[in-house]
XYZ file of C-alpha atoms in Angstrom:
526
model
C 2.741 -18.042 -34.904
C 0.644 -14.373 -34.791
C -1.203 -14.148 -31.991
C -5.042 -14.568 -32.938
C -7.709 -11.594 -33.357
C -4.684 -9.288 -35.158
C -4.040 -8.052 -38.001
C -0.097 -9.063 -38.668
C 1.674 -6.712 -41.255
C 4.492 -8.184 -43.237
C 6.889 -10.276 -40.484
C 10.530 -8.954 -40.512
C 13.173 -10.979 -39.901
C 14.268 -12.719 -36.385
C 17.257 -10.240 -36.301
C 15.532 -6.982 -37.217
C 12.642 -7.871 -34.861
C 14.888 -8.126 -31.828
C 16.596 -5.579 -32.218
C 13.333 -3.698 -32.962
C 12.221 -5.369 -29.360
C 15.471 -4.185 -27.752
C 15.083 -0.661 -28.813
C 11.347 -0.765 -27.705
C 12.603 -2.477 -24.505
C 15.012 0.812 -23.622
C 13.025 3.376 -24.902
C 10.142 2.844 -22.082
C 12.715 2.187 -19.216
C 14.826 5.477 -20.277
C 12.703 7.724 -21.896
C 8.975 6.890 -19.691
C 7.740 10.133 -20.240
C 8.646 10.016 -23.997
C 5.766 10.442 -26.585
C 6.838 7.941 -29.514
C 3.510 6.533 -29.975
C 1.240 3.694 -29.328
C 1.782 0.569 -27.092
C 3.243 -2.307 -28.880
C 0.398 -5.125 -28.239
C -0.689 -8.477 -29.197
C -3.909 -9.675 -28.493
C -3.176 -8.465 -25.114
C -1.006 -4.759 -25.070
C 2.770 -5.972 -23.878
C 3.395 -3.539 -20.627
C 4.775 -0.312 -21.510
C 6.883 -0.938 -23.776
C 7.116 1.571 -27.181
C 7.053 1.401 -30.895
C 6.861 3.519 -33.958
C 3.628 4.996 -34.570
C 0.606 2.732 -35.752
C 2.697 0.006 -34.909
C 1.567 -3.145 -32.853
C 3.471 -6.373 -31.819
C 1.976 -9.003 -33.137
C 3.920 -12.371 -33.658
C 5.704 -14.855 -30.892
C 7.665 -17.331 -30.381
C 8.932 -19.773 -27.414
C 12.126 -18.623 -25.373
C 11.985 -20.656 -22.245
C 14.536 -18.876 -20.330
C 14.467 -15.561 -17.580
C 12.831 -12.905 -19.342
C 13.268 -9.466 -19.551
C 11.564 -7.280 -17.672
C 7.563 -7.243 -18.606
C 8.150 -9.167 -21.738
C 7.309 -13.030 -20.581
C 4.022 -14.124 -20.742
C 2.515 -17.806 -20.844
C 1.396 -18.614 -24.244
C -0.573 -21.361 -26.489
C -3.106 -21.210 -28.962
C -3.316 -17.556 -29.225
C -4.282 -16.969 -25.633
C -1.945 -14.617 -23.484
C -1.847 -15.056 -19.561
C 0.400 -13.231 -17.069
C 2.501 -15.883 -15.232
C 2.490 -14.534 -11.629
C -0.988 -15.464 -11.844
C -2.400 -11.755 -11.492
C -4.311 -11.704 -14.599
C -4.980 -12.426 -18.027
C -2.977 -10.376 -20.522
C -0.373 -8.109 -18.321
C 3.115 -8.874 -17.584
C 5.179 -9.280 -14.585
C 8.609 -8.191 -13.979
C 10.888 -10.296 -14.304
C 8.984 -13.211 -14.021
C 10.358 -16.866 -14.541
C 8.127 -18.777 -17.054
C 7.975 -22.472 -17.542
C 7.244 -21.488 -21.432
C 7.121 -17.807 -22.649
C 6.764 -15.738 -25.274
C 8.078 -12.923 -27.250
C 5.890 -10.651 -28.905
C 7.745 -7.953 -31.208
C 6.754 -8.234 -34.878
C 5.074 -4.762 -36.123
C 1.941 -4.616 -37.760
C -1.132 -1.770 -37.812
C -3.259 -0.920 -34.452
C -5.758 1.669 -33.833
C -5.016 4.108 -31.337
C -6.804 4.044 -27.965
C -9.387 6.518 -26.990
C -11.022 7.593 -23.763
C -14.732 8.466 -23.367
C -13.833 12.122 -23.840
C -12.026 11.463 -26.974
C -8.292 11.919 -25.551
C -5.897 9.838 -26.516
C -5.096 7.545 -23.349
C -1.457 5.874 -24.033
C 0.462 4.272 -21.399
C 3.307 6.707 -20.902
C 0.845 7.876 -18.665
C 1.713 5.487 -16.283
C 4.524 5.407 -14.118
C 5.910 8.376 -15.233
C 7.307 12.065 -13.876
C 3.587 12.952 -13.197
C 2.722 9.688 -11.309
C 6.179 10.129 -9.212
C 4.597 13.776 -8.425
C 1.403 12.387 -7.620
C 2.920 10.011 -5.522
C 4.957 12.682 -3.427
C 2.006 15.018 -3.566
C 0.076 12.526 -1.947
C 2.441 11.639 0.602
C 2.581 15.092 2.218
C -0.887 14.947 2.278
C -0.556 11.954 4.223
C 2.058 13.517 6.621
C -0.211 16.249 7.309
C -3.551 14.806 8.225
C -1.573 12.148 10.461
C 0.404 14.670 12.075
C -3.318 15.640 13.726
C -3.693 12.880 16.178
C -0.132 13.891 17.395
C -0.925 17.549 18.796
C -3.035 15.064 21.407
C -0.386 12.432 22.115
C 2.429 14.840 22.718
C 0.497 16.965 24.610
C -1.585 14.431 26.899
C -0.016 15.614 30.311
C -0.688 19.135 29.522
C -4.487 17.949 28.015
C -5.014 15.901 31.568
C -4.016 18.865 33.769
C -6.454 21.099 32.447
C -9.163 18.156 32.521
C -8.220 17.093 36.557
C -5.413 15.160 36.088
C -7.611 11.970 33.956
C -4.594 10.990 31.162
C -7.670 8.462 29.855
C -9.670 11.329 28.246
C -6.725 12.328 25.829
C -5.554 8.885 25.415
C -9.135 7.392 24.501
C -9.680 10.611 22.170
C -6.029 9.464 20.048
C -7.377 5.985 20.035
C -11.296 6.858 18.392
C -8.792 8.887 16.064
C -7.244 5.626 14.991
C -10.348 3.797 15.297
C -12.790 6.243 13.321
C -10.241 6.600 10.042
C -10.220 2.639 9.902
C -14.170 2.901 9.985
C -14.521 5.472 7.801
C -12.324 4.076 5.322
C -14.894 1.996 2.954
C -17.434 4.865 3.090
C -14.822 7.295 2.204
C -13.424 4.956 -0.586
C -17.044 4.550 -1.972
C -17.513 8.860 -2.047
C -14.169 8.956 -3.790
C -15.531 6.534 -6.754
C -17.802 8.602 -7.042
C -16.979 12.135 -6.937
C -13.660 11.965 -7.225
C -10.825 12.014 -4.850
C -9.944 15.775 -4.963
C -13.214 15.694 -3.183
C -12.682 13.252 -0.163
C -9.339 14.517 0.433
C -10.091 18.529 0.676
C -13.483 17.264 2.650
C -11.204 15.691 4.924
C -8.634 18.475 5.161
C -11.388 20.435 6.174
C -12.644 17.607 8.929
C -9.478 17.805 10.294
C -9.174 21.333 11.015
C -12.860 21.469 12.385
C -11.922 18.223 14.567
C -8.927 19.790 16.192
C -11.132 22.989 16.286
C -13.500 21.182 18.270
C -10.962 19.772 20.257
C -9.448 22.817 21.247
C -12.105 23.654 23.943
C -11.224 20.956 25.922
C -14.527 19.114 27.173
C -14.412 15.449 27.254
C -16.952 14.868 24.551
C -15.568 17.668 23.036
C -12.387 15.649 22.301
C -14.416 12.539 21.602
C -16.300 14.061 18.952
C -13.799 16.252 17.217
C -10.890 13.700 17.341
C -13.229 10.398 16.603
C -15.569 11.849 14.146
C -13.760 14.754 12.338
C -10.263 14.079 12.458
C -10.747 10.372 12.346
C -14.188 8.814 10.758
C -14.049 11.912 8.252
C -10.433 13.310 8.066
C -7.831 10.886 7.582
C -10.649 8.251 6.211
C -10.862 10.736 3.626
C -7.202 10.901 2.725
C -5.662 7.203 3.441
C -7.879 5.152 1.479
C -8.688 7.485 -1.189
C -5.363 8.256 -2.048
C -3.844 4.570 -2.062
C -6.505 3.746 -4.806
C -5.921 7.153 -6.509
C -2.342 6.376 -6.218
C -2.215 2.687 -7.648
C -4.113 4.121 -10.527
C -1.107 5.982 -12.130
C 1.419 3.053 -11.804
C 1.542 -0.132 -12.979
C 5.395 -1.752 -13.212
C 6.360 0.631 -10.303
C 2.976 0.143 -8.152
C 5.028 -1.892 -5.316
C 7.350 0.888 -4.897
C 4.874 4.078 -4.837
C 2.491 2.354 -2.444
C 5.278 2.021 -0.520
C 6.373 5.589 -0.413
C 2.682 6.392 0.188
C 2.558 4.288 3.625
C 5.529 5.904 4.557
C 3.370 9.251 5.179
C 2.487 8.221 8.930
C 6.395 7.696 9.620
C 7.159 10.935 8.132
C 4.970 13.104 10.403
C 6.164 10.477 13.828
C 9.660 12.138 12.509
C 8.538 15.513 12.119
C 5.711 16.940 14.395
C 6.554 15.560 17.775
C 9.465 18.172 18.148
C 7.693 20.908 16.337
C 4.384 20.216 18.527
C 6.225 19.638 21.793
C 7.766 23.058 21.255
C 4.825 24.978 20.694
C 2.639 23.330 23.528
C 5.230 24.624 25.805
C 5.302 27.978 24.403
C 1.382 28.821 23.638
C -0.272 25.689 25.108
C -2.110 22.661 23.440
C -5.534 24.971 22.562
C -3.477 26.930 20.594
C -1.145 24.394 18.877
C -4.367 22.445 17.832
C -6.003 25.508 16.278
C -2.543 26.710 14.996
C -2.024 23.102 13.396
C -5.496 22.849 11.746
C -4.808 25.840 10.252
C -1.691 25.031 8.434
C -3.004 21.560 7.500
C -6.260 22.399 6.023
C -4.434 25.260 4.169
C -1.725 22.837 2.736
C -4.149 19.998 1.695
C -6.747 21.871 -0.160
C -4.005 23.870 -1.641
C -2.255 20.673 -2.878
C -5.565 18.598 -3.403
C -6.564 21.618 -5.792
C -3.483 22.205 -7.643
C -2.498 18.262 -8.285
C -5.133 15.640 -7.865
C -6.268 15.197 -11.572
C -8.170 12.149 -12.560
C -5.864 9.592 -13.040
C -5.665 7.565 -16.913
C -8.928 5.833 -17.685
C -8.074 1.644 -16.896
C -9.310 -0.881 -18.905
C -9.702 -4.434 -16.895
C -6.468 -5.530 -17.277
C -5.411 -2.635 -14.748
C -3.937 -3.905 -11.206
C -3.554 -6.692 -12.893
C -7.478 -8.250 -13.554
C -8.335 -11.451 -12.434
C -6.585 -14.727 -12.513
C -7.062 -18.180 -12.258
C -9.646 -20.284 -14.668
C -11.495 -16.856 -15.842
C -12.548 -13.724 -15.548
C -15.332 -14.512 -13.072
C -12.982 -16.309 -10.196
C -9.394 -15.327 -8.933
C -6.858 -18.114 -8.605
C -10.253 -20.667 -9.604
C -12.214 -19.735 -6.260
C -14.455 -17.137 -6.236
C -13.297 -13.946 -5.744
C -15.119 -12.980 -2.319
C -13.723 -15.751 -0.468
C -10.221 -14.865 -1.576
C -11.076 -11.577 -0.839
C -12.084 -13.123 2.854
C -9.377 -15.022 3.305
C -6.849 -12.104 2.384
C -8.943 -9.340 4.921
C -8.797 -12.508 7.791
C -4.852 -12.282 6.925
C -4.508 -8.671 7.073
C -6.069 -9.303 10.315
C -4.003 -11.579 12.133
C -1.005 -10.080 10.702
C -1.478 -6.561 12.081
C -2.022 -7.977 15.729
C 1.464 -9.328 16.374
C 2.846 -6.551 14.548
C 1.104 -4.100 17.146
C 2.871 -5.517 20.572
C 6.268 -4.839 19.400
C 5.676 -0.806 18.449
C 3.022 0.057 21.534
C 4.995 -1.793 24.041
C 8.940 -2.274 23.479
C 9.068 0.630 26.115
C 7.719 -0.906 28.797
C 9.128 -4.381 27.453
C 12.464 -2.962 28.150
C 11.900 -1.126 31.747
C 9.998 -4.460 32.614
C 13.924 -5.981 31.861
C 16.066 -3.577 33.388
C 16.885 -1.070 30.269
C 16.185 2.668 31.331
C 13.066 3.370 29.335
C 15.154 6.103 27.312
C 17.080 3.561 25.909
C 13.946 1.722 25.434
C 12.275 4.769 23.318
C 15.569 4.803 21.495
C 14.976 1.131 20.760
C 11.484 2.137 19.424
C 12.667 4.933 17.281
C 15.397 1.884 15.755
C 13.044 0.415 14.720
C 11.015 2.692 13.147
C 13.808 4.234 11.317
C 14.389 0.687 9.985
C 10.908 0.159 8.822
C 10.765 3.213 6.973
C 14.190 2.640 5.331
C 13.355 -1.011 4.082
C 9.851 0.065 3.107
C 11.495 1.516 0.210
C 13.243 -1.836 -0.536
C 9.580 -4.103 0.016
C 8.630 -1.969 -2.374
C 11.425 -2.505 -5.199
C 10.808 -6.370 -4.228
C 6.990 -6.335 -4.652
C 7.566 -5.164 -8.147
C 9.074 -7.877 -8.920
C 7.375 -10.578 -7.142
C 4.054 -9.128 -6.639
C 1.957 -8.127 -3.338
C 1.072 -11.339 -2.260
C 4.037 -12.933 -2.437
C 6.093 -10.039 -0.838
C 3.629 -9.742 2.318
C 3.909 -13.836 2.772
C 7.771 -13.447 2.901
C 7.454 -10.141 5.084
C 5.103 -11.720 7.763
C 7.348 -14.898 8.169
C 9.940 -12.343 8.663
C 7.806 -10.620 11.024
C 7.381 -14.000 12.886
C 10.963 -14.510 13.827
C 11.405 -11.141 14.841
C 8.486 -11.319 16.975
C 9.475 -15.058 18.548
C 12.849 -13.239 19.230
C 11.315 -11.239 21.948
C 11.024 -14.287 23.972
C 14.382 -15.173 24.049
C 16.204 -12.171 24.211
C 16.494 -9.841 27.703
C 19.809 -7.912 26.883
C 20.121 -4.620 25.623
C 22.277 -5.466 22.578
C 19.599 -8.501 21.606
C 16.732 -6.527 21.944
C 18.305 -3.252 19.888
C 19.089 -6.490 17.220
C 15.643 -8.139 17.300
C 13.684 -4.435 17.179
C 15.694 -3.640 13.883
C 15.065 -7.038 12.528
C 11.579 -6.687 13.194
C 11.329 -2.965 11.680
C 13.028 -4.641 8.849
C 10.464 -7.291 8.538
C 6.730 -6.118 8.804
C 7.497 -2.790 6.921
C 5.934 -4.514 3.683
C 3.298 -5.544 4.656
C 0.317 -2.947 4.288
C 1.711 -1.697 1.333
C 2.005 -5.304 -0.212
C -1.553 -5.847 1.108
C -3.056 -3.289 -0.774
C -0.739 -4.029 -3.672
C -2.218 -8.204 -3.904
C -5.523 -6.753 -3.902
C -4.802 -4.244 -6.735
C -3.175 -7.037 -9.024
C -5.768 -9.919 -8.436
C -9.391 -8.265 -8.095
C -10.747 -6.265 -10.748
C -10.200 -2.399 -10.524
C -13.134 -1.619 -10.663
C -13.687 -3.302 -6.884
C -10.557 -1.218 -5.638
C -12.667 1.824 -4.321
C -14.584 -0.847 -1.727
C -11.912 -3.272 -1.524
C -8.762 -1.311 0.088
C -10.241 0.885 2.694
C -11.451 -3.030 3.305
C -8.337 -3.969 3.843
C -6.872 -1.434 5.210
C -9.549 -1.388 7.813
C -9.007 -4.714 8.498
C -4.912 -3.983 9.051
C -6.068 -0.744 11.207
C -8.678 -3.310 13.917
C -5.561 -5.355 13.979
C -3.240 -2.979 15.209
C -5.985 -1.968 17.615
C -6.918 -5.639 18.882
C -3.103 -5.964 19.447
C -2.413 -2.868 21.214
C -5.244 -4.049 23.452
C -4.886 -7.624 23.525
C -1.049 -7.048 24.802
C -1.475 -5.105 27.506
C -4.904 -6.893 28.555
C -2.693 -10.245 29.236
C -0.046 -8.688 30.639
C -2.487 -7.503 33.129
C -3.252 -10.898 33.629
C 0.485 -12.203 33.807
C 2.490 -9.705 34.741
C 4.701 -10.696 31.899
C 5.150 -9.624 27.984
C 6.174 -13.910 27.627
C 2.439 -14.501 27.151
C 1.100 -11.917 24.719
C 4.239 -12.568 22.431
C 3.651 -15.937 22.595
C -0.329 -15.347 21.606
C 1.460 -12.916 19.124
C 3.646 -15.629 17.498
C 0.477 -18.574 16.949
C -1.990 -15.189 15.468
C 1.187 -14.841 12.751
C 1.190 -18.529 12.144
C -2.180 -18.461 11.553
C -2.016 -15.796 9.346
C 1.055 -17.550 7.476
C -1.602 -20.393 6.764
C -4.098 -18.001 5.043
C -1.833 -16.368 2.933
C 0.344 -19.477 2.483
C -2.669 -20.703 0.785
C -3.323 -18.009 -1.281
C 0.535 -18.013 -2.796
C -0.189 -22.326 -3.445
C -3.413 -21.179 -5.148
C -1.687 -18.413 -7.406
C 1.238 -20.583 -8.804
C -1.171 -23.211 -9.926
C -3.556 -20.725 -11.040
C -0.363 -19.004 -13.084
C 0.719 -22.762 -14.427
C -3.034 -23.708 -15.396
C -3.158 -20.405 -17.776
C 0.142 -20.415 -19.042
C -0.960 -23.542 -20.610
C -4.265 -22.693 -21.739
């Protein structure tokens, strides 16, 4: 039966319209980049998949079986809904459909236009240039966060020349982290409107003012230029920005770029501690911070000018759209409270997953493990986070954000409830890789749920959102961990607290996943 509101040209034959599928089917996952013309569609356009020129898909039938990937959608009556319950019209990977649809007989389309008259095709998407956006991006990442560093490596050197107080330095690294997760719905908000090329040279430019600032060494001199500048305004105006800007150019491949994005804070942990050690010993920590801004603000705005082109124009059904009963509620609620319910999540999530990274040090002189086995321990498990970030990612695209963080947090539970039972250095080495291996998805799949199941238009306020919401959870952690420990003397406590936060976060999201699937089985029906 043709799917309703198209024009259906004359239908070919089953045979000669799957193999017509097929050849559609390989062309977009070989050639992405390839310019063969305009999206094969239905009522809805059918992923990214390719077809002659002023061609469209535009007949179906039922093939209740594992579908290939981005062709199975639920279908009756003319009505096309995406099964993984992320919106109406779009396709998931590999998705498993109770009933589903092909759509692959050709008829005549009209092409797509943007506002400035450009043609606007898919092969825009997840292509070479999104991959270099991606990367671009990602060093731009790796150099604002590299920032904060120049203060944490250099803290004793810092709290000589301030009297011996280690607290000024310390607090100034923590209003870093505290002012970018602030900043990060303002900065999202300037970005929709001027454009990110704008936030992220503005913040460049914080940065190297902030460590500027910095660099004379009063108190309130690192307050200011560490909260403010390098935080509120620097990295704000990079991290949220450029996760929105990012998702923008992807769509089958979203899991995996955000994931490569988050990965930006891991790469400068890797590569600026040595570099920044070395030169505070050699010039000092005034001249590594003035030395640094320099380099960063230059490498930014150069890359920020030569790369960061508006991304394709989206139509609704980008990130996915809505889902559930229509376009007004996601999964049939509305969408603020699952908006609410997702940023309490990201919440509770982000506070066990703090204790492990600020205090497996201490957690292992506390047993008897020399604390440089214990920073070896640390550096495990970062390694393994930023290895099997890669992976989340490959797995979100198939399964989606929301569904990937549920699985990653559970995962993050058991690694977390293993620090209670294990004291030897073998079992703790084990349970800090597990637990690398197990919360590394879950930011990325965060932002990745809220990209496929709230409109895009909502994604410049509703990221930095959650991403501030991850960012006070890593800081209530950090705090609330060594705060009972004070108390106790013991980690037993605060990974016990650690363990019930998770579970409550499990419940929240839990939820969520229960609402999606009968969301998805409500529309494929409809």
């Amino acid at each position: 039966m043709a799917a309703r509101g198209t024009r259906v040209a004359r239908p070919l034959a089953p045979i000669g319209t799957a193999a017509i599928a097929a050849a559609c089917l390989i062309l977009a996952n070989l050639l992405p980049d390839a310019d063969l013309g305009f999206p094969c569609r239905a009522r809805c356009r059918v992923s990214t998949s390719w077809c002659p020129p002023d061609r469209m898909a535009s007949e179906a039938w039922s093939l209740p079986r594992r579908c290939p990937t981005r062709w199975c959608i639920g279908y009756r009556t003319g009505a096309c809904r995406r099964y993984a319950g992320a919106g109406p019209c779009w396709l998931p990977s590999w998705g498993k459909c109770p009933r589903s649809i092909i759509v692959i007989t050709l008829g005549q389309i009209e092409p797509r236009t943007g506002a400035s008259g450009d043609m606007l095709t898919e092969a825009q998407l997840d292509s070479k240039t999104s991959w270099r956006i991606a990367v671009v991006s990602l060093c731009c990442l790796a150099m604002a966060f590299g920032a904060p560093l120049v203060a944490t490596i250099g803290l004793k050197a810092i709290a000589a020349d301030l009297g011996g107080a280690r607290a000024v330095p310390a607090l100034a690294s923590s209003l870093t982290w505290l002012g970018s997760a602030l900043g990060g719905p303002l900065m999202g908000r300037i970005a929709h409107r001027f454009g990110v090329r704008t936030t992220v040279v503005a913040g460049g430019i914080a940065v190297c003012l902030g460590l500027g600032l910095s660099s004379f060494g009063a108190p309130w001199q690192l307050y200011l230029g560490h909260g403010l500048l390098v935080g509120f305004l620097g990295i704000a105006g990079l991290n949220a920005p450029l996760y929105v800007y990012v998702s923008n150019w992807f769509d089958r491949r979203r899991g995996s770029a955000l994931a490569l994005l988050s990965s930006g804070i891991y790469i400068a942990g890797v590569v600026w501690p040595v570099i920044f050690e070395t030169t505070i010993a050699r010039w000092g920590w005034r001249a590594t911070m003035i030395g640094y801004g320099l380099l960063e603000v230059l490498v930014i705005v150069a890359l920020a000018s030569r790369f960061l082109r508006p991304p394709p124009q989206e139509t609704k059904r980008k990130g996915g759209g809505r889902s559930g009963t229509g376009g007004s509620t996601v999964f049939g609620w509305r969408p603020n409270r699952v908006f609410g319910m997702l940023c309490g999540a990201a919440f509770l999530c982000c506070i066990p997953m703090a204790m492990p990274q600020g205090h497996l040090v201490a957690l292992c002189s506390d047993r008897g493990i020399p604390s440089a086995l214990g920073a070896v321990m640390l550096s495990s498990l970062l390694a393994a986070a930023f290895v099997s970030r890669q992976a989340w990612g490959l797995v979100a695209d198939r399964i989606g954000g929301l569904r990937t963080v549920f699985i990653s947090s559970a995962l993050q539970m058991l690694a977390v409830s293993g620090y209670l039972y294990v004291s030897e250095q073998f079992g703790l080495f084990t349970v800090s890789v597990a637990f690398g291996l197990g919360f590394s998805a879950i930011i990325p799949a965060y932002v990745l749920a809220v990209r496929e199941n709230f409109t895009p238009e909502d994604a410049h306020w509703r990221v930095p959102i959650v991403l501030m919401m991850t960012g006070s959870g890593m800081a209530a952690g950090g705090w609330l961990a060594g705060f009972l420990y004070d108390r106790t003397g013991s980690y037993d406590l605060p990974f016990l607290v650690a363990v019930l936060f998770n579970v409550a976060n499990l419940v929240l999201l839990g939820t969520l996943v229960t609402l999606s699937i009968k969301a998805a089985r409500r529309a494929a029906f409809v």
